[in-house]
Structures are given as C-alpha cells and as structure tokens.
Amino acid sequence: MDSADKLIDAMAPRIADMVANNPHVGSILDRGIETPGWLSAVRVITDLGAVTRLESTDGFGRTVASHDGLGITFKDVAWNLRPGSRRATNLLRDLVEWAGSDMVTDEQARKVRCSIMPNARVIIGFSAPRGSTGPVGGSWRTSTWRRP
C-alpha cells in the first residue's frame, strides 16, 4: 500500500462483508467474546508517528464485532483512539464506569461485553535464530489473562 489511508480504505469493504455475513458478529454483540484469542503487540509507524496497539492475531471476526459493538470503526482505531487522546480516554473511562455499575442501558452493557476477552492469550515475546524470516524454529513467550 502507498499510504496508511489507502490501507484503511481498502479494509472497509472487507469489514462491511464481515459484519453482514459472519454469524459470530451477532453472538459477540449479544454475549461478548466467549472464545479466547491470541493478542500481540503491534507497532505501526506512519507519517504521523508510531503507535503500539494490542492486536488480535487470529480473530478478525472478533475484532470487527468488537468494533461494531463499541460503535467505532477501523479508521477510529487507527487515527482517533490514539493513547492519551481525549476520545480514547473518554471511551475507557465510560467502559470502566459501566462495567462496575448495576444501572446501565442495553447499549452500554453491549459495549462493555464487546470490550472484554476473557482468557485472552497474549504474545509477550518472540525470538528466532538470526536470519530467520518467520516463527518456524523460533520460540514464543505467552501469558494468559483471566477475568477476575
């Protein structure tokens, strides 16, 4: 891709197709992310600077459903929800407040469900022999996060 904007725009039809045709999107909106997935830190460098994101490495459908349930877009995640931004801070504050409250709307409860992945397996390190081009022959360090 020539630019980050072109990459983001190219994802739009794939995301729309996933929302329209993947039956798991609806179940995630109703029940949350029940199947744990692999998460890894990804560092993206653009002309606006670098940002590190926690990415789903094996669950594009879960990611799309979570974004849909939270009412955010792929473009929001890439550009508008940067760490420390007002929008990211407000979203996080709201989710934490709603998660601890007994008085929430259906929409607020859905957003909380879509923001939690119980038993997520997080890739915290990877090492491979010098000159290696992939994970074959390398070693992974992982951790499982469990909901309290």
Short mmCIF file of N, CA, C and O in Angstrom, two decimals:
data_model
loop_
_atom_site.label_atom_id
_atom_site.label_comp_id
_atom_site.label_asym_id
_atom_site.label_seq_id
_atom_site.Cartn_x
_atom_site.Cartn_y
_atom_site.Cartn_z
N MET A 1 0.84 -1.17 0.00
CA MET A 1 0.00 0.00 0.00
C MET A 1 0.89 1.24 0.00
O MET A 1 1.92 1.27 0.64
N ASP A 2 0.42 2.25 -0.70
CA ASP A 2 1.17 3.50 -0.78
C ASP A 2 1.06 4.34 0.48
O ASP A 2 1.95 5.14 0.77
N SER A 3 -0.04 4.20 1.21
CA SER A 3 -0.20 5.02 2.40
C SER A 3 -1.10 4.32 3.41
O SER A 3 -1.83 3.38 3.07
N ALA A 4 -1.06 4.81 4.64
CA ALA A 4 -1.92 4.26 5.68
C ALA A 4 -3.39 4.49 5.33
O ALA A 4 -4.24 3.63 5.57
N ASP A 5 -3.71 5.65 4.76
CA ASP A 5 -5.10 5.93 4.38
C ASP A 5 -5.61 4.93 3.36
O ASP A 5 -6.76 4.47 3.44
N LYS A 6 -4.78 4.58 2.38
CA LYS A 6 -5.20 3.60 1.37
C LYS A 6 -5.42 2.22 2.00
O LYS A 6 -6.35 1.52 1.62
N LEU A 7 -4.59 1.86 2.95
CA LEU A 7 -4.76 0.59 3.65
C LEU A 7 -6.09 0.59 4.40
O LEU A 7 -6.87 -0.36 4.31
N ILE A 8 -6.36 1.64 5.12
CA ILE A 8 -7.60 1.74 5.90
C ILE A 8 -8.80 1.70 4.96
O ILE A 8 -9.78 0.99 5.22
N ASP A 9 -8.75 2.45 3.87
CA ASP A 9 -9.86 2.46 2.92
C ASP A 9 -10.05 1.10 2.27
O ASP A 9 -11.19 0.68 2.01
N ALA A 10 -8.96 0.38 2.02
CA ALA A 10 -9.05 -0.95 1.41
C ALA A 10 -9.72 -1.96 2.35
O ALA A 10 -10.31 -2.93 1.90
N MET A 11 -9.62 -1.73 3.65
CA MET A 11 -10.22 -2.64 4.63
C MET A 11 -11.73 -2.48 4.72
O MET A 11 -12.44 -3.41 5.13
N ALA A 12 -12.26 -1.32 4.37
CA ALA A 12 -13.69 -1.01 4.57
C ALA A 12 -14.62 -2.06 3.97
O ALA A 12 -15.54 -2.54 4.65
N PRO A 13 -14.46 -2.48 2.70
CA PRO A 13 -15.39 -3.48 2.16
C PRO A 13 -15.26 -4.84 2.85
O PRO A 13 -16.25 -5.55 3.02
N ARG A 14 -14.05 -5.21 3.27
CA ARG A 14 -13.87 -6.48 3.96
C ARG A 14 -14.57 -6.46 5.32
O ARG A 14 -15.17 -7.44 5.74
N ILE A 15 -14.47 -5.32 6.00
CA ILE A 15 -15.12 -5.18 7.30
C ILE A 15 -16.64 -5.22 7.14
O ILE A 15 -17.34 -5.90 7.89
N ALA A 16 -17.17 -4.49 6.16
CA ALA A 16 -18.61 -4.48 5.92
C ALA A 16 -19.12 -5.88 5.60
O ALA A 16 -20.18 -6.30 6.08
N ASP A 17 -18.37 -6.63 4.80
CA ASP A 17 -18.75 -8.00 4.46
C ASP A 17 -18.75 -8.88 5.71
O ASP A 17 -19.65 -9.71 5.89
N MET A 18 -17.77 -8.70 6.57
CA MET A 18 -17.69 -9.49 7.80
C MET A 18 -18.91 -9.21 8.70
O MET A 18 -19.53 -10.13 9.21
N VAL A 19 -19.26 -7.95 8.86
CA VAL A 19 -20.41 -7.59 9.70
C VAL A 19 -21.69 -8.18 9.12
O VAL A 19 -22.54 -8.70 9.84
N ALA A 20 -21.83 -8.12 7.80
CA ALA A 20 -23.06 -8.58 7.14
C ALA A 20 -23.18 -10.10 7.09
O ALA A 20 -24.29 -10.64 7.15
N ASN A 21 -22.06 -10.82 6.99
CA ASN A 21 -22.12 -12.25 6.68
C ASN A 21 -21.56 -13.21 7.72
O ASN A 21 -21.74 -14.41 7.58
N ASN A 22 -20.89 -12.72 8.73
CA ASN A 22 -20.33 -13.62 9.73
C ASN A 22 -21.32 -13.77 10.88
O ASN A 22 -21.61 -12.81 11.59
N PRO A 23 -21.86 -14.98 11.10
CA PRO A 23 -22.87 -15.15 12.14
C PRO A 23 -22.35 -14.91 13.55
O PRO A 23 -23.13 -14.67 14.47
N HIS A 24 -21.05 -14.97 13.72
CA HIS A 24 -20.48 -14.78 15.06
C HIS A 24 -20.52 -13.32 15.50
O HIS A 24 -20.45 -13.04 16.69
N VAL A 25 -20.63 -12.39 14.56
CA VAL A 25 -20.69 -10.97 14.92
C VAL A 25 -21.88 -10.74 15.85
O VAL A 25 -21.76 -10.12 16.90
N GLY A 26 -23.04 -11.27 15.49
CA GLY A 26 -24.23 -11.10 16.32
C GLY A 26 -24.10 -11.72 17.69
O GLY A 26 -24.54 -11.15 18.69
N SER A 27 -23.46 -12.89 17.76
CA SER A 27 -23.31 -13.55 19.07
C SER A 27 -22.38 -12.76 19.97
O SER A 27 -22.58 -12.72 21.19
N ILE A 28 -21.38 -12.12 19.41
CA ILE A 28 -20.46 -11.30 20.21
C ILE A 28 -21.19 -10.07 20.73
O ILE A 28 -21.02 -9.67 21.89
N LEU A 29 -22.06 -9.49 19.91
CA LEU A 29 -22.83 -8.33 20.37
C LEU A 29 -23.76 -8.74 21.52
O LEU A 29 -23.95 -7.96 22.46
N ASP A 30 -24.31 -9.96 21.46
CA ASP A 30 -25.24 -10.42 22.49
C ASP A 30 -24.56 -10.95 23.74
O ASP A 30 -25.02 -10.73 24.84
N ARG A 31 -23.45 -11.71 23.55
CA ARG A 31 -22.85 -12.42 24.68
C ARG A 31 -21.42 -12.02 24.99
O ARG A 31 -20.85 -12.48 25.97
N GLY A 32 -20.80 -11.24 24.13
CA GLY A 32 -19.41 -10.88 24.33
C GLY A 32 -18.49 -11.88 23.64
O GLY A 32 -18.93 -12.79 22.95
N ILE A 33 -17.21 -11.73 23.84
CA ILE A 33 -16.20 -12.58 23.20
C ILE A 33 -16.00 -13.80 24.08
O ILE A 33 -15.30 -13.75 25.08
N GLU A 34 -16.63 -14.89 23.71
CA GLU A 34 -16.58 -16.11 24.52
C GLU A 34 -15.38 -16.98 24.20
O GLU A 34 -14.88 -17.69 25.06
N THR A 35 -14.93 -16.95 22.97
CA THR A 35 -13.79 -17.77 22.57
C THR A 35 -12.52 -16.95 22.71
O THR A 35 -12.39 -15.91 22.07
N PRO A 36 -11.58 -17.39 23.55
CA PRO A 36 -10.36 -16.62 23.72
C PRO A 36 -9.55 -16.60 22.43
O PRO A 36 -9.64 -17.51 21.61
N GLY A 37 -8.79 -15.58 22.26
CA GLY A 37 -7.96 -15.46 21.07
C GLY A 37 -6.55 -15.06 21.44
O GLY A 37 -6.24 -14.79 22.60
N TRP A 38 -5.70 -15.04 20.46
CA TRP A 38 -4.32 -14.61 20.64
C TRP A 38 -4.22 -13.11 20.40
O TRP A 38 -4.76 -12.60 19.42
N LEU A 39 -3.56 -12.42 21.28
CA LEU A 39 -3.32 -11.00 21.14
C LEU A 39 -1.81 -10.77 21.11
O LEU A 39 -1.04 -11.47 21.76
N SER A 40 -1.39 -9.77 20.35
CA SER A 40 0.04 -9.43 20.32
C SER A 40 0.19 -7.93 20.16
O SER A 40 -0.69 -7.26 19.62
N ALA A 41 1.29 -7.43 20.62
CA ALA A 41 1.60 -6.00 20.45
C ALA A 41 2.12 -5.78 19.04
O ALA A 41 2.98 -6.51 18.57
N VAL A 42 1.56 -4.81 18.37
CA VAL A 42 1.97 -4.47 17.01
C VAL A 42 2.35 -3.00 16.99
O VAL A 42 1.60 -2.16 17.47
N ARG A 43 3.51 -2.70 16.47
CA ARG A 43 3.96 -1.31 16.37
C ARG A 43 3.77 -0.86 14.93
O ARG A 43 4.32 -1.45 14.01
N VAL A 44 2.97 0.19 14.74
CA VAL A 44 2.69 0.73 13.42
C VAL A 44 3.35 2.09 13.32
O VAL A 44 3.16 2.95 14.18
N ILE A 45 4.13 2.28 12.25
CA ILE A 45 4.83 3.55 12.05
C ILE A 45 4.26 4.20 10.80
O ILE A 45 4.24 3.60 9.73
N THR A 46 3.75 5.42 10.97
CA THR A 46 3.17 6.16 9.85
C THR A 46 3.82 7.53 9.80
O THR A 46 4.65 7.88 10.64
N ASP A 47 3.40 8.33 8.82
CA ASP A 47 3.93 9.68 8.71
C ASP A 47 3.49 10.57 9.88
O ASP A 47 4.04 11.64 10.11
N LEU A 48 2.50 10.12 10.66
CA LEU A 48 2.05 10.86 11.84
C LEU A 48 2.79 10.43 13.10
O LEU A 48 2.58 11.00 14.15
N GLY A 49 3.59 9.40 13.00
CA GLY A 49 4.32 8.91 14.16
C GLY A 49 4.08 7.43 14.36
O GLY A 49 3.44 6.77 13.55
N ALA A 50 4.58 6.92 15.46
CA ALA A 50 4.47 5.49 15.76
C ALA A 50 3.44 5.29 16.87
O ALA A 50 3.28 6.13 17.75
N VAL A 51 2.75 4.17 16.80
CA VAL A 51 1.81 3.80 17.85
C VAL A 51 1.86 2.29 18.03
O VAL A 51 2.08 1.55 17.07
N THR A 52 1.71 1.84 19.26
CA THR A 52 1.68 0.42 19.56
C THR A 52 0.26 0.04 19.92
O THR A 52 -0.38 0.71 20.73
N ARG A 53 -0.25 -1.02 19.31
CA ARG A 53 -1.61 -1.50 19.54
C ARG A 53 -1.56 -2.95 19.98
O ARG A 53 -0.69 -3.71 19.59
N LEU A 54 -2.55 -3.34 20.78
CA LEU A 54 -2.75 -4.74 21.10
C LEU A 54 -3.69 -5.29 20.04
O LEU A 54 -4.82 -4.84 19.92
N GLU A 55 -3.21 -6.20 19.23
CA GLU A 55 -3.94 -6.68 18.06
C GLU A 55 -4.37 -8.12 18.23
O GLU A 55 -3.68 -8.92 18.85
N SER A 56 -5.50 -8.45 17.64
CA SER A 56 -5.95 -9.83 17.57
C SER A 56 -5.24 -10.49 16.39
O SER A 56 -5.39 -10.06 15.26
N THR A 57 -4.46 -11.52 16.68
CA THR A 57 -3.69 -12.16 15.61
C THR A 57 -4.45 -13.27 14.91
O THR A 57 -4.07 -13.71 13.84
N ASP A 58 -5.53 -13.75 15.53
CA ASP A 58 -6.25 -14.88 14.92
C ASP A 58 -7.75 -14.68 14.90
O ASP A 58 -8.48 -15.61 14.65
N GLY A 59 -8.23 -13.48 15.12
CA GLY A 59 -9.67 -13.30 15.24
C GLY A 59 -10.20 -12.05 14.58
O GLY A 59 -10.74 -11.18 15.23
N PHE A 60 -10.04 -11.94 13.26
CA PHE A 60 -10.53 -10.76 12.56
C PHE A 60 -12.02 -10.56 12.80
O PHE A 60 -12.48 -9.44 13.03
N GLY A 61 -12.79 -11.64 12.83
CA GLY A 61 -14.23 -11.54 13.09
C GLY A 61 -14.51 -10.99 14.48
O GLY A 61 -15.41 -10.18 14.68
N ARG A 62 -13.72 -11.43 15.47
CA ARG A 62 -13.89 -10.92 16.83
C ARG A 62 -13.56 -9.43 16.89
O ARG A 62 -14.24 -8.66 17.56
N THR A 63 -12.52 -9.04 16.18
CA THR A 63 -12.14 -7.63 16.17
C THR A 63 -13.22 -6.78 15.52
O THR A 63 -13.63 -5.75 16.06
N VAL A 64 -13.71 -7.22 14.37
CA VAL A 64 -14.77 -6.48 13.66
C VAL A 64 -16.02 -6.39 14.54
O VAL A 64 -16.63 -5.33 14.66
N ALA A 65 -16.42 -7.50 15.16
CA ALA A 65 -17.61 -7.50 16.00
C ALA A 65 -17.43 -6.58 17.21
O ALA A 65 -18.35 -5.85 17.59
N SER A 66 -16.25 -6.59 17.80
CA SER A 66 -15.99 -5.71 18.94
C SER A 66 -16.07 -4.26 18.54
O SER A 66 -16.68 -3.44 19.24
N HIS A 67 -15.47 -3.92 17.42
CA HIS A 67 -15.54 -2.53 16.95
C HIS A 67 -16.99 -2.15 16.69
O HIS A 67 -17.43 -1.06 17.06
N ASP A 68 -17.74 -3.05 16.04
CA ASP A 68 -19.14 -2.78 15.74
C ASP A 68 -19.93 -2.57 17.04
O ASP A 68 -20.70 -1.62 17.16
N GLY A 69 -19.72 -3.45 18.00
CA GLY A 69 -20.42 -3.34 19.27
C GLY A 69 -20.06 -2.09 20.06
O GLY A 69 -20.89 -1.54 20.79
N LEU A 70 -18.82 -1.64 19.92
CA LEU A 70 -18.38 -0.43 20.61
C LEU A 70 -18.79 0.84 19.87
O LEU A 70 -18.64 1.94 20.38
N GLY A 71 -19.28 0.66 18.63
CA GLY A 71 -19.68 1.83 17.84
C GLY A 71 -18.49 2.60 17.28
O GLY A 71 -18.57 3.81 17.07
N ILE A 72 -17.38 1.88 17.05
CA ILE A 72 -16.19 2.52 16.49
C ILE A 72 -15.83 1.85 15.17
O ILE A 72 -16.30 0.75 14.87
N THR A 73 -15.03 2.52 14.39
CA THR A 73 -14.61 1.99 13.09
C THR A 73 -13.12 1.68 13.11
O THR A 73 -12.39 2.10 14.01
N PHE A 74 -12.68 0.95 12.08
CA PHE A 74 -11.26 0.68 11.91
C PHE A 74 -10.48 1.99 11.81
O PHE A 74 -9.41 2.14 12.38
N LYS A 75 -11.06 2.95 11.13
CA LYS A 75 -10.41 4.26 10.99
C LYS A 75 -10.30 4.95 12.34
O LYS A 75 -9.28 5.59 12.64
N ASP A 76 -11.33 4.83 13.19
CA ASP A 76 -11.25 5.39 14.55
C ASP A 76 -10.07 4.79 15.31
O ASP A 76 -9.32 5.51 15.98
N VAL A 77 -9.94 3.47 15.22
CA VAL A 77 -8.86 2.79 15.95
C VAL A 77 -7.50 3.27 15.46
O VAL A 77 -6.60 3.53 16.25
N ALA A 78 -7.37 3.42 14.16
CA ALA A 78 -6.08 3.83 13.59
C ALA A 78 -5.74 5.28 13.87
O ALA A 78 -4.59 5.61 14.15
N TRP A 79 -6.74 6.17 13.81
CA TRP A 79 -6.43 7.60 13.88
C TRP A 79 -6.99 8.32 15.09
O TRP A 79 -6.38 9.26 15.59
N ASN A 80 -8.18 7.95 15.57
CA ASN A 80 -8.87 8.77 16.57
C ASN A 80 -8.76 8.26 18.00
O ASN A 80 -9.09 9.00 18.93
N LEU A 81 -8.35 7.03 18.19
CA LEU A 81 -8.27 6.47 19.54
C LEU A 81 -6.82 6.25 19.95
O LEU A 81 -6.47 5.26 20.57
N ARG A 82 -5.99 7.20 19.64
CA ARG A 82 -4.57 7.11 19.98
C ARG A 82 -4.42 7.19 21.49
O ARG A 82 -5.18 7.88 22.16
N PRO A 83 -3.45 6.47 22.06
CA PRO A 83 -3.26 6.50 23.52
C PRO A 83 -3.14 7.94 24.03
O PRO A 83 -2.41 8.75 23.47
N GLY A 84 -3.90 8.25 25.05
CA GLY A 84 -3.87 9.58 25.64
C GLY A 84 -4.80 10.58 24.98
O GLY A 84 -4.98 11.68 25.50
N SER A 85 -5.40 10.21 23.84
CA SER A 85 -6.31 11.14 23.18
C SER A 85 -7.58 11.29 24.02
O SER A 85 -7.94 10.41 24.81
N ARG A 86 -8.25 12.40 23.85
CA ARG A 86 -9.48 12.65 24.61
C ARG A 86 -10.52 11.57 24.34
O ARG A 86 -11.16 11.06 25.25
N ARG A 87 -10.67 11.19 23.08
CA ARG A 87 -11.69 10.19 22.74
C ARG A 87 -11.36 8.82 23.35
O ARG A 87 -12.23 8.15 23.88
N ALA A 88 -10.09 8.42 23.30
CA ALA A 88 -9.69 7.13 23.89
C ALA A 88 -9.88 7.16 25.40
O ALA A 88 -10.37 6.20 26.00
N THR A 89 -9.50 8.25 26.02
CA THR A 89 -9.63 8.38 27.47
C THR A 89 -11.09 8.34 27.89
O THR A 89 -11.45 7.67 28.85
N ASN A 90 -11.95 9.03 27.14
CA ASN A 90 -13.38 9.04 27.46
C ASN A 90 -14.00 7.66 27.29
O ASN A 90 -14.81 7.23 28.13
N LEU A 91 -13.64 6.95 26.21
CA LEU A 91 -14.17 5.61 25.98
C LEU A 91 -13.76 4.68 27.11
O LEU A 91 -14.59 3.95 27.67
N LEU A 92 -12.49 4.69 27.48
CA LEU A 92 -12.00 3.83 28.55
C LEU A 92 -12.69 4.17 29.87
O LEU A 92 -13.13 3.27 30.59
N ARG A 93 -12.80 5.45 30.19
CA ARG A 93 -13.46 5.87 31.43
C ARG A 93 -14.91 5.36 31.46
O ARG A 93 -15.36 4.81 32.46
N ASP A 94 -15.62 5.54 30.34
CA ASP A 94 -17.01 5.08 30.28
C ASP A 94 -17.12 3.57 30.47
O ASP A 94 -17.97 3.09 31.23
N LEU A 95 -16.27 2.81 29.80
CA LEU A 95 -16.31 1.36 29.91
C LEU A 95 -16.06 0.89 31.33
O LEU A 95 -16.74 0.00 31.84
N VAL A 96 -15.08 1.50 32.00
CA VAL A 96 -14.77 1.13 33.38
C VAL A 96 -15.95 1.48 34.29
O VAL A 96 -16.35 0.68 35.14
N GLU A 97 -16.55 2.65 34.08
CA GLU A 97 -17.70 3.06 34.89
C GLU A 97 -18.88 2.12 34.68
O GLU A 97 -19.51 1.67 35.64
N TRP A 98 -19.19 1.81 33.42
CA TRP A 98 -20.33 0.94 33.12
C TRP A 98 -20.11 -0.48 33.62
O TRP A 98 -21.05 -1.13 34.06
N ALA A 99 -18.88 -0.96 33.52
CA ALA A 99 -18.59 -2.33 33.96
C ALA A 99 -18.84 -2.52 35.45
O ALA A 99 -19.19 -3.61 35.89
N GLY A 100 -18.68 -1.46 36.22
CA GLY A 100 -18.87 -1.56 37.67
C GLY A 100 -20.23 -1.09 38.14
O GLY A 100 -20.47 -0.99 39.34
N SER A 101 -21.14 -0.82 37.22
CA SER A 101 -22.45 -0.27 37.59
C SER A 101 -23.57 -1.29 37.38
O SER A 101 -23.52 -2.11 36.47
N ASP A 102 -24.58 -1.22 38.23
CA ASP A 102 -25.77 -2.05 38.06
C ASP A 102 -26.83 -1.36 37.21
O ASP A 102 -27.82 -1.97 36.82
N MET A 103 -26.64 -0.06 36.95
CA MET A 103 -27.62 0.74 36.22
C MET A 103 -27.03 1.19 34.89
O MET A 103 -26.45 2.27 34.80
N VAL A 104 -27.15 0.33 33.88
CA VAL A 104 -26.65 0.67 32.54
C VAL A 104 -27.73 0.38 31.51
O VAL A 104 -28.60 -0.46 31.72
N THR A 105 -27.65 1.07 30.40
CA THR A 105 -28.57 0.81 29.29
C THR A 105 -28.12 -0.45 28.56
O THR A 105 -27.00 -0.95 28.76
N ASP A 106 -28.98 -0.95 27.69
CA ASP A 106 -28.61 -2.12 26.87
C ASP A 106 -27.39 -1.81 26.01
O ASP A 106 -26.51 -2.66 25.85
N GLU A 107 -27.33 -0.60 25.47
CA GLU A 107 -26.19 -0.22 24.63
C GLU A 107 -24.89 -0.16 25.44
O GLU A 107 -23.85 -0.64 24.99
N GLN A 108 -24.94 0.38 26.64
CA GLN A 108 -23.75 0.44 27.48
C GLN A 108 -23.29 -0.96 27.88
O GLN A 108 -22.09 -1.26 27.84
N ALA A 109 -24.24 -1.85 28.21
CA ALA A 109 -23.89 -3.23 28.56
C ALA A 109 -23.24 -3.93 27.37
O ALA A 109 -22.26 -4.68 27.53
N ARG A 110 -23.78 -3.70 26.16
CA ARG A 110 -23.19 -4.31 24.94
C ARG A 110 -21.76 -3.82 24.75
O ARG A 110 -20.87 -4.61 24.43
N LYS A 111 -21.53 -2.54 24.94
CA LYS A 111 -20.18 -2.00 24.77
C LYS A 111 -19.20 -2.64 25.75
O LYS A 111 -18.07 -2.95 25.39
N VAL A 112 -19.63 -2.83 26.99
CA VAL A 112 -18.76 -3.49 27.97
C VAL A 112 -18.47 -4.93 27.54
O VAL A 112 -17.31 -5.37 27.55
N ARG A 113 -19.51 -5.67 27.12
CA ARG A 113 -19.30 -7.06 26.67
C ARG A 113 -18.31 -7.12 25.51
O ARG A 113 -17.48 -8.03 25.44
N CYS A 114 -18.40 -6.16 24.61
CA CYS A 114 -17.55 -6.17 23.42
C CYS A 114 -16.13 -5.69 23.69
O CYS A 114 -15.27 -5.76 22.82
N SER A 115 -15.87 -5.21 24.90
CA SER A 115 -14.53 -4.71 25.21
C SER A 115 -13.71 -5.69 26.04
O SER A 115 -12.56 -5.41 26.36
N ILE A 116 -14.28 -6.83 26.38
CA ILE A 116 -13.61 -7.80 27.27
C ILE A 116 -13.42 -9.12 26.54
O ILE A 116 -14.33 -9.64 25.91
N MET A 117 -12.21 -9.67 26.63
CA MET A 117 -11.94 -11.00 26.10
C MET A 117 -11.42 -11.87 27.25
O MET A 117 -10.23 -11.82 27.57
N PRO A 118 -12.32 -12.62 27.90
CA PRO A 118 -11.86 -13.48 28.99
C PRO A 118 -10.86 -14.51 28.47
O PRO A 118 -10.98 -15.00 27.35
N ASN A 119 -9.89 -14.82 29.28
CA ASN A 119 -8.90 -15.86 28.96
C ASN A 119 -8.11 -15.57 27.69
O ASN A 119 -7.69 -16.48 26.98
N ALA A 120 -7.89 -14.30 27.39
CA ALA A 120 -7.08 -13.96 26.22
C ALA A 120 -5.67 -14.47 26.41
O ALA A 120 -5.12 -14.44 27.51
N ARG A 121 -5.09 -14.97 25.36
CA ARG A 121 -3.69 -15.41 25.38
C ARG A 121 -2.88 -14.31 24.69
O ARG A 121 -3.11 -14.00 23.52
N VAL A 122 -1.94 -13.74 25.42
CA VAL A 122 -1.19 -12.59 24.92
C VAL A 122 0.24 -13.01 24.61
O VAL A 122 0.93 -13.58 25.46
N ILE A 123 0.67 -12.73 23.39
CA ILE A 123 2.06 -13.00 23.00
C ILE A 123 2.89 -11.86 23.57
O ILE A 123 2.73 -10.70 23.20
N ILE A 124 3.78 -12.19 24.50
CA ILE A 124 4.58 -11.15 25.15
C ILE A 124 6.03 -11.15 24.69
O ILE A 124 6.80 -10.27 25.03
N GLY A 125 6.39 -12.13 23.91
CA GLY A 125 7.75 -12.16 23.40
C GLY A 125 7.91 -13.21 22.32
O GLY A 125 7.21 -14.21 22.31
N PHE A 126 8.83 -12.96 21.42
CA PHE A 126 9.15 -13.92 20.37
C PHE A 126 10.63 -13.78 20.07
O PHE A 126 11.15 -12.68 19.97
N SER A 127 11.30 -14.89 19.92
CA SER A 127 12.70 -14.84 19.50
C SER A 127 12.92 -15.94 18.47
O SER A 127 12.30 -16.99 18.52
N ALA A 128 13.76 -15.64 17.52
CA ALA A 128 14.06 -16.59 16.45
C ALA A 128 15.55 -16.53 16.17
O ALA A 128 16.21 -15.53 16.47
N PRO A 129 16.09 -17.60 15.59
CA PRO A 129 17.51 -17.57 15.23
C PRO A 129 17.79 -16.41 14.27
O PRO A 129 16.94 -16.02 13.47
N ARG A 130 18.96 -15.85 14.37
CA ARG A 130 19.38 -14.76 13.49
C ARG A 130 19.21 -15.18 12.03
O ARG A 130 19.55 -16.28 11.64
N GLY A 131 18.60 -14.30 11.23
CA GLY A 131 18.39 -14.58 9.83
C GLY A 131 17.06 -15.27 9.54
O GLY A 131 16.70 -15.47 8.39
N SER A 132 16.33 -15.65 10.57
CA SER A 132 15.04 -16.30 10.38
C SER A 132 14.03 -15.31 9.83
O SER A 132 14.06 -14.13 10.13
N THR A 133 13.13 -15.80 8.99
CA THR A 133 12.12 -14.93 8.41
C THR A 133 10.72 -15.20 8.95
O THR A 133 9.75 -14.65 8.46
N GLY A 134 10.61 -16.04 9.96
CA GLY A 134 9.27 -16.33 10.48
C GLY A 134 9.32 -17.12 11.76
O GLY A 134 10.39 -17.37 12.31
N PRO A 135 8.14 -17.53 12.24
CA PRO A 135 8.06 -18.19 13.53
C PRO A 135 8.56 -19.63 13.55
O PRO A 135 8.75 -20.17 14.62
N VAL A 136 8.77 -20.25 12.40
CA VAL A 136 9.24 -21.63 12.40
C VAL A 136 10.64 -21.68 13.00
O VAL A 136 11.54 -20.97 12.57
N GLY A 137 10.81 -22.47 14.02
CA GLY A 137 12.10 -22.59 14.66
C GLY A 137 12.33 -21.56 15.73
O GLY A 137 13.34 -21.58 16.42
N GLY A 138 11.42 -20.65 15.91
CA GLY A 138 11.54 -19.64 16.95
C GLY A 138 10.85 -20.11 18.22
O GLY A 138 10.31 -21.20 18.31
N SER A 139 10.91 -19.26 19.23
CA SER A 139 10.23 -19.60 20.48
C SER A 139 9.33 -18.45 20.90
O SER A 139 9.69 -17.28 20.73
N TRP A 140 8.18 -18.80 21.44
CA TRP A 140 7.18 -17.81 21.87
C TRP A 140 7.12 -17.79 23.38
O TRP A 140 7.22 -18.81 24.03
N ARG A 141 6.93 -16.61 23.95
CA ARG A 141 6.58 -16.46 25.37
C ARG A 141 5.16 -15.93 25.40
O ARG A 141 4.85 -14.95 24.74
N THR A 142 4.29 -16.61 26.13
CA THR A 142 2.89 -16.17 26.18
C THR A 142 2.42 -16.06 27.61
O THR A 142 3.04 -16.60 28.53
N SER A 143 1.32 -15.37 27.78
CA SER A 143 0.69 -15.25 29.08
C SER A 143 -0.81 -15.31 28.86
O SER A 143 -1.31 -14.83 27.84
N THR A 144 -1.54 -15.90 29.78
CA THR A 144 -3.00 -15.94 29.68
C THR A 144 -3.57 -14.98 30.68
O THR A 144 -3.28 -15.06 31.88
N TRP A 145 -4.38 -14.05 30.19
CA TRP A 145 -5.08 -13.12 31.06
C TRP A 145 -6.43 -13.70 31.38
O TRP A 145 -7.16 -14.11 30.49
N ARG A 146 -6.74 -13.78 32.63
CA ARG A 146 -8.04 -14.32 33.04
C ARG A 146 -8.84 -13.24 33.75
O ARG A 146 -8.30 -12.50 34.56
N ARG A 147 -10.12 -13.19 33.39
CA ARG A 147 -11.01 -12.23 34.03
C ARG A 147 -11.08 -12.53 35.51
O ARG A 147 -11.26 -13.69 35.90
N PRO A 148 -10.95 -11.50 36.38
CA PRO A 148 -11.02 -11.75 37.84
C PRO A 148 -12.39 -12.23 38.26
O PRO A 148 -13.37 -12.02 37.64
#
